[in-house]
CSV table of C-alpha atoms and ligand atoms in Angstrom, one decimal:
chain,number,residue,atom,x,y,z
A,1,MET,CA,-37.9,185.4,-58.9
A,2,ASP,CA,-40.8,184.7,-56.5
A,3,ARG,CA,-42.8,181.4,-56.2
A,4,GLU,CA,-45.3,182.2,-59.0
A,5,THR,CA,-42.6,183.4,-61.5
A,6,THR,CA,-40.4,180.4,-60.7
A,7,ASN,CA,-43.3,178.0,-61.2
A,8,LYS,CA,-44.1,179.7,-64.5
A,9,TYR,CA,-40.5,179.7,-65.6
A,10,LEU,CA,-40.2,176.0,-64.9
A,11,LYS,CA,-43.5,175.3,-66.8
A,12,THR,CA,-42.6,177.5,-69.8
A,13,HIS,CA,-39.2,175.7,-70.2
A,14,GLY,CA,-40.6,172.3,-69.5
A,15,ILE,CA,-38.2,171.7,-66.5
A,16,LEU,CA,-38.9,169.0,-63.9
A,17,PRO,CA,-36.4,169.5,-61.1
A,18,GLU,CA,-33.9,166.6,-60.9
A,19,SER,CA,-33.4,165.3,-57.4
A,20,ARG,CA,-30.2,163.5,-58.4
A,21,PHE,CA,-28.6,167.0,-59.0
A,22,GLY,CA,-30.0,168.3,-55.7
A,23,GLN,CA,-32.3,170.7,-57.5
A,24,ASN,CA,-34.3,172.8,-55.1
A,25,PHE,CA,-34.8,176.2,-56.6
A,26,LEU,CA,-34.9,179.2,-54.3
A,27,CYS,CA,-38.0,181.3,-54.8
A,28,ASP,CA,-38.0,183.8,-51.9
A,29,GLU,CA,-36.9,187.2,-53.2
A,30,ASP,CA,-36.0,188.5,-49.7
A,31,ILE,CA,-33.7,185.6,-49.1
A,32,ILE,CA,-32.2,186.0,-52.6
A,33,ALA,CA,-31.5,189.7,-51.9
A,34,SER,CA,-30.0,188.9,-48.5
A,35,ILE,CA,-27.6,186.3,-49.9
A,36,VAL,CA,-26.4,188.7,-52.6
A,37,GLU,CA,-25.9,191.4,-49.9
A,38,ILE,CA,-24.1,189.1,-47.5
A,39,ALA,CA,-21.5,188.3,-50.3
A,40,GLY,CA,-20.3,192.0,-50.1
A,41,ILE,CA,-19.6,192.1,-53.8
A,42,ARG,CA,-17.8,195.2,-55.2
A,43,LYS,CA,-17.8,196.6,-58.7
A,44,GLY,CA,-15.4,194.8,-60.9
A,45,ASP,CA,-15.2,191.6,-58.8
A,46,ARG,CA,-14.8,188.3,-60.4
A,47,VAL,CA,-17.5,186.1,-58.9
A,48,LEU,CA,-17.8,182.3,-59.2
A,49,GLU,CA,-21.3,180.7,-58.8
A,50,ILE,CA,-21.7,176.9,-58.4
A,51,GLY,CA,-25.0,175.5,-59.6
A,52,PRO,CA,-27.0,178.5,-61.0
A,53,GLY,CA,-30.1,176.4,-61.6
A,54,ILE,CA,-32.7,178.6,-63.2
A,55,GLY,CA,-30.9,181.7,-62.1
A,56,ALA,CA,-32.3,182.7,-58.7
A,57,LEU,CA,-29.0,184.3,-57.7
A,58,THR,CA,-27.5,184.6,-61.2
A,59,ARG,CA,-30.3,187.1,-62.2
A,60,PRO,CA,-29.5,189.7,-59.5
A,61,LEU,CA,-25.8,189.1,-59.9
A,62,SER,CA,-26.1,189.7,-63.6
A,63,ALA,CA,-27.4,193.2,-62.9
A,64,MET,CA,-24.2,194.1,-61.1
A,65,GLU,CA,-21.0,195.4,-62.7
A,66,ILE,CA,-19.0,192.2,-62.1
A,67,ASP,CA,-17.4,189.4,-64.1
A,68,LEU,CA,-19.7,186.4,-63.3
A,69,THR,CA,-18.9,182.7,-64.0
A,70,SER,CA,-21.6,180.1,-63.3
A,71,VAL,CA,-20.9,176.4,-63.4
A,72,GLU,CA,-23.9,174.1,-64.0
A,73,ILE,CA,-23.9,170.3,-64.3
A,74,ASP,CA,-27.4,170.1,-65.9
A,75,LYS,CA,-27.1,171.0,-69.6
A,76,ARG,CA,-30.9,171.6,-69.9
A,77,LEU,CA,-30.4,174.5,-67.4
A,78,SER,CA,-27.2,176.0,-68.8
A,79,GLU,CA,-28.7,176.1,-72.3
A,80,ILE,CA,-31.8,178.0,-71.0
A,81,LEU,CA,-29.6,180.4,-69.0
A,82,ARG,CA,-27.4,181.2,-72.0
A,83,GLU,CA,-30.5,182.2,-74.0
A,84,ASP,CA,-32.1,184.2,-71.1
A,85,PRO,CA,-31.7,188.0,-71.8
A,86,ASP,CA,-31.6,188.7,-68.1
A,87,ILE,CA,-28.5,186.5,-67.5
A,88,ASN,CA,-25.1,188.1,-68.0
A,89,ALA,CA,-22.7,185.4,-67.0
A,90,GLN,CA,-20.2,183.0,-68.6
A,91,VAL,CA,-22.2,179.8,-68.1
A,92,ILE,CA,-19.9,176.7,-68.0
A,93,ASP,CA,-21.4,173.3,-68.6
A,94,SER,CA,-19.6,171.1,-66.1
A,95,ASP,CA,-19.7,169.0,-63.0
A,96,PHE,CA,-17.8,171.5,-60.9
A,97,LEU,CA,-16.0,168.6,-59.2
A,98,LYS,CA,-14.5,167.7,-62.6
A,99,LEU,CA,-13.7,171.2,-63.8
A,100,THR,CA,-10.1,171.8,-64.5
A,101,ASP,CA,-10.2,174.3,-67.4
A,102,TYR,CA,-10.7,177.4,-65.4
A,103,ASN,CA,-8.7,180.0,-63.4
A,104,PRO,CA,-9.8,179.5,-59.8
A,105,GLU,CA,-7.2,181.8,-58.3
A,106,ALA,CA,-8.8,184.8,-60.2
A,107,PHE,CA,-12.1,184.7,-58.2
A,108,ASP,CA,-12.8,187.4,-55.5
A,109,ILE,CA,-16.1,185.9,-54.3
A,110,VAL,CA,-17.7,182.5,-54.4
A,111,ILE,CA,-21.4,182.1,-54.0
A,112,SER,CA,-23.6,179.0,-54.1
A,113,ASN,CA,-26.8,177.5,-53.0
A,114,LEU,CA,-24.9,174.2,-52.8
A,115,PRO,CA,-26.3,171.0,-54.1
A,116,TYR,CA,-26.4,169.2,-50.7
A,117,TYR,CA,-25.3,165.8,-52.0
A,118,VAL,CA,-21.9,167.1,-52.9
A,119,MET,CA,-21.5,169.9,-50.4
A,120,THR,CA,-18.4,168.6,-48.7
A,121,ASP,CA,-16.5,167.8,-51.9
A,122,ILE,CA,-17.4,171.1,-53.5
A,123,MET,CA,-16.3,173.1,-50.4
A,124,LYS,CA,-13.0,171.1,-50.3
A,125,LYS,CA,-12.3,171.8,-54.0
A,126,LEU,CA,-13.0,175.5,-53.4
A,127,PHE,CA,-10.6,175.6,-50.4
A,128,ALA,CA,-7.9,173.8,-52.5
A,129,GLU,CA,-8.3,176.0,-55.6
A,130,CYS,CA,-10.1,179.4,-55.0
A,131,ILE,CA,-7.4,180.4,-52.6
A,132,ASN,CA,-7.7,184.1,-53.2
A,133,ALA,CA,-11.4,184.5,-52.8
A,134,ARG,CA,-12.1,187.1,-50.0
A,135,LYS,CA,-15.5,185.7,-49.2
A,136,MET,CA,-17.5,182.5,-49.8
A,137,VAL,CA,-21.3,182.5,-49.2
A,138,PHE,CA,-23.2,179.2,-49.2
A,139,MET,CA,-26.6,177.8,-48.6
A,140,VAL,CA,-26.2,174.5,-46.9
A,141,GLU,CA,-28.4,172.0,-44.9
A,142,GLU,CA,-28.8,173.5,-41.5
A,143,GLU,CA,-27.7,170.2,-39.9
A,144,ALA,CA,-24.4,170.4,-41.8
A,145,THR,CA,-23.4,173.6,-40.0
A,146,ALA,CA,-22.5,171.4,-37.0
A,147,ARG,CA,-19.8,169.8,-39.1
A,148,ILE,CA,-18.6,172.9,-40.9
A,149,ASP,CA,-18.2,174.9,-37.6
A,150,ALA,CA,-17.1,172.1,-35.3
A,151,SER,CA,-14.6,172.4,-32.5
A,152,PRO,CA,-11.7,170.0,-31.8
A,153,LYS,CA,-12.5,167.1,-29.5
A,154,THR,CA,-16.1,166.8,-30.8
A,155,LYS,CA,-17.6,164.0,-32.9
A,156,GLN,CA,-18.4,166.5,-35.8
A,157,TYR,CA,-14.8,167.8,-36.0
A,158,GLY,CA,-13.1,166.6,-39.2
A,159,PRO,CA,-11.4,167.8,-42.4
A,160,LEU,CA,-14.3,170.1,-43.4
A,161,ALA,CA,-14.1,172.0,-40.0
A,162,VAL,CA,-10.3,172.3,-40.1
A,163,LEU,CA,-10.3,173.6,-43.7
A,164,THR,CA,-13.2,176.0,-43.0
A,165,ALA,CA,-11.4,177.4,-40.0
A,166,VAL,CA,-8.1,177.7,-41.9
A,167,TYR,CA,-9.9,179.5,-44.7
A,168,GLY,CA,-11.4,182.1,-42.5
A,169,VAL,CA,-14.1,183.4,-40.2
A,170,TYR,CA,-17.4,181.5,-40.1
A,171,SER,CA,-20.7,183.2,-39.7
A,172,GLU,CA,-24.2,181.7,-39.7
A,173,GLU,CA,-26.3,184.3,-41.4
A,174,LEU,CA,-29.8,183.1,-42.0
A,175,THR,CA,-32.1,180.1,-41.5
A,176,VAL,CA,-34.2,179.3,-44.5
A,177,GLN,CA,-37.3,177.2,-44.4
A,178,GLY,CA,-38.0,174.4,-46.9
A,179,SER,CA,-41.1,176.4,-48.1
A,180,CYS,CA,-38.7,179.0,-49.7
A,181,PHE,CA,-37.7,176.4,-52.4
A,182,ILE,CA,-39.4,174.6,-55.3
A,183,PRO,CA,-39.5,171.7,-54.6
A,184,ALA,CA,-39.2,172.0,-50.8
A,185,PRO,CA,-36.3,170.1,-49.4
A,186,ARG,CA,-37.1,167.9,-46.4
A,187,THR,CA,-34.7,169.8,-44.1
A,188,THR,CA,-34.2,173.4,-43.0
A,189,SER,CA,-31.3,175.2,-44.7
A,190,ALA,CA,-28.9,177.9,-43.5
A,191,VAL,CA,-26.9,180.6,-45.3
A,192,ILE,CA,-23.4,180.8,-44.0
A,193,SER,CA,-20.5,183.1,-44.9
A,194,LEU,CA,-16.8,182.5,-44.7
A,195,THR,CA,-14.5,185.5,-44.7
A,196,ARG,CA,-10.9,184.8,-45.7
A,197,SER,CA,-8.2,185.2,-43.0
A,198,GLU,CA,-4.4,185.3,-43.0
A,199,ASP,CA,-4.2,181.5,-42.4
A,200,ALA,CA,-5.8,180.9,-45.8
A,201,LYS,CA,-2.4,181.3,-47.3
A,202,ALA,CA,-1.7,177.8,-46.2
A,203,LEU,CA,-4.4,176.3,-48.4
A,204,ASN,CA,-3.6,174.4,-51.5
A,205,LYS,CA,-4.5,171.0,-53.0
A,206,GLU,CA,-1.7,169.2,-51.1
A,207,PHE,CA,-2.7,170.7,-47.8
A,208,VAL,CA,-6.3,169.6,-48.3
A,209,ARG,CA,-5.1,166.0,-49.1
A,210,PHE,CA,-2.9,166.1,-46.0
A,211,VAL,CA,-5.8,167.1,-43.7
A,212,ASP,CA,-7.9,164.3,-45.2
A,213,THR,CA,-5.0,161.8,-44.6
A,214,CYS,CA,-4.7,163.0,-41.0
A,215,PHE,CA,-8.3,162.0,-40.3
A,216,SER,CA,-8.2,158.8,-42.3
A,217,MET,CA,-8.1,156.7,-39.1
A,218,ARG,CA,-9.7,159.1,-36.8
A,219,ARG,CA,-10.2,156.7,-33.9
A,220,LYS,CA,-6.5,155.8,-33.9
A,221,LYS,CA,-3.3,157.7,-33.1
A,222,LEU,CA,-2.5,160.4,-35.7
A,223,THR,CA,0.9,158.6,-36.3
A,224,ASN,CA,-1.0,155.7,-37.9
A,225,SER,CA,-2.5,158.0,-40.5
A,226,LEU,CA,0.9,159.5,-41.2
A,227,LYS,CA,2.6,156.2,-42.0
A,228,ALA,CA,3.1,157.2,-45.6
A,229,TYR,CA,5.6,159.8,-44.5
A,230,PRO,CA,9.2,159.0,-43.4
A,231,LYS,CA,9.1,158.0,-39.7
A,232,GLU,CA,12.1,160.3,-38.8
A,233,ILE,CA,10.4,163.3,-40.4
A,234,VAL,CA,7.2,162.7,-38.6
A,235,GLU,CA,9.1,162.2,-35.3
A,236,GLY,CA,11.1,165.4,-35.9
A,237,ALA,CA,7.8,167.3,-36.6
A,238,TYR,CA,6.2,166.0,-33.4
A,239,SER,CA,9.2,167.0,-31.3
A,240,LYS,CA,9.4,170.4,-32.9
A,241,LEU,CA,5.7,171.1,-32.2
A,242,GLY,CA,5.7,169.4,-28.8
A,243,LEU,CA,3.0,166.9,-29.8
A,244,ASP,CA,2.1,163.9,-27.6
A,245,PRO,CA,2.9,160.8,-29.7
A,246,ASN,CA,-0.5,159.4,-28.8
A,247,VAL,CA,-2.5,162.4,-30.0
A,248,ARG,CA,-5.4,161.9,-32.4
A,249,ALA,CA,-6.2,164.2,-35.3
A,250,GLU,CA,-9.5,165.2,-33.7
A,251,GLU,CA,-7.6,166.7,-30.7
A,252,LEU,CA,-5.6,169.2,-32.8
A,253,ALA,CA,-6.6,172.8,-33.4
A,254,PRO,CA,-6.9,173.9,-37.1
A,255,GLU,CA,-3.6,176.0,-36.9
A,256,VAL,CA,-1.7,172.9,-35.7
A,257,PHE,CA,-2.4,171.2,-39.0
A,258,ILE,CA,-0.7,174.1,-40.7
A,259,SER,CA,2.4,173.7,-38.6
A,260,LEU,CA,2.4,170.0,-38.9
A,261,TYR,CA,2.1,170.2,-42.7
A,262,ASP,CA,4.9,172.7,-42.8
A,263,ALA,CA,7.1,170.5,-40.6
A,264,ILE,CA,6.4,167.3,-42.6
A,265,ILE,CA,6.0,168.4,-46.2
A,266,ASN,CA,8.0,171.7,-46.5
B,1,SAM,N1,-28.8,178.4,-57.5
B,1,SAM,C1,-30.1,177.8,-57.8
B,1,SAM,C2,-31.1,178.4,-56.8
B,1,SAM,O1,-30.7,179.0,-55.8
B,1,SAM,O2,-32.3,178.2,-57.0
B,1,SAM,C3,-30.1,176.3,-57.8
B,1,SAM,C4,-29.6,175.7,-56.5
B,1,SAM,S1,-29.9,173.9,-56.4
B,1,SAM,C5,-29.9,173.7,-54.7
B,1,SAM,C6,-28.3,173.3,-56.9
B,1,SAM,C7,-27.8,173.5,-58.3
B,1,SAM,O3,-26.5,172.9,-58.5
B,1,SAM,C8,-28.7,172.8,-59.4
B,1,SAM,O4,-28.9,173.7,-60.4
B,1,SAM,C9,-27.9,171.6,-59.8
B,1,SAM,O5,-28.2,171.2,-61.1
B,1,SAM,C10,-26.5,172.1,-59.7
B,1,SAM,N2,-25.5,171.1,-59.5
B,1,SAM,C11,-25.6,169.9,-58.8
B,1,SAM,N3,-24.4,169.3,-58.8
B,1,SAM,C12,-23.5,170.0,-59.4
B,1,SAM,C13,-22.1,169.9,-59.7
B,1,SAM,N4,-21.5,168.8,-59.3
B,1,SAM,N5,-21.5,170.9,-60.4
B,1,SAM,C14,-22.2,172.0,-60.8
B,1,SAM,N6,-23.5,172.2,-60.6
B,1,SAM,C15,-24.2,171.2,-59.9
């Protein structure tokens, strides 16, 4: 939907965008078409969309021969989407962060104009649960890309960068100006894609928790954060991997977290 149609749709349905849900509705048809194309969706794919809003992406996705599930926190919007003849999706009323009654491993593709206030938590949940998805495409705040695609030994490097790198190959696809949304967010946005790699096999809920734990005292030695694990197991893992006992989490490459997890937990 373009700007005019989006405005009309909001008016007809009496919807005032809720800032507490991060509602900035995309209304640029070229950007919408690009996002759908970037996702590389194939016939028969099972696609998960987080936060369909009033259907900017849900509408073109509904026209494809796919199995689409869209999870929306705002009941006003999910009710409208369910009644919209152009929407062909299973719309789930839920805060995605609380959703347990679904089959995350079944999804081939994840797509979302992410609500920025919960971006990190949603991405972590996806990395922990949607472990078979071959691609994830997100709209994020442009300034957040520095944290998502951060390198070791930088201030921005943390759990989100480690998990993103373990999941796959990062690509920044598009920059999107605030004027492409109703209402316009204060910041510029970016569309990013993540393509699953071999290392993604390491992802699960426990691994995500482990990476968070490793960074829980990021200014201190990593051993401080690993105190919950038996000392001799941690020491054995360090010697097996040849790690300096003084190393800090932010100095370790993403793949080292996989080896460390295997050595301590498995
Ligand atoms: N996809 C639409 C678009 O591109 O116009 C809407 C994007 S808007 C940035 C974010 C959407 O996520 C809103 O519809 C909002 O209600 C929904 N949302 C916010 N928090 C959510 C959560 N925790 N779980 C599911 N949906 C959420």
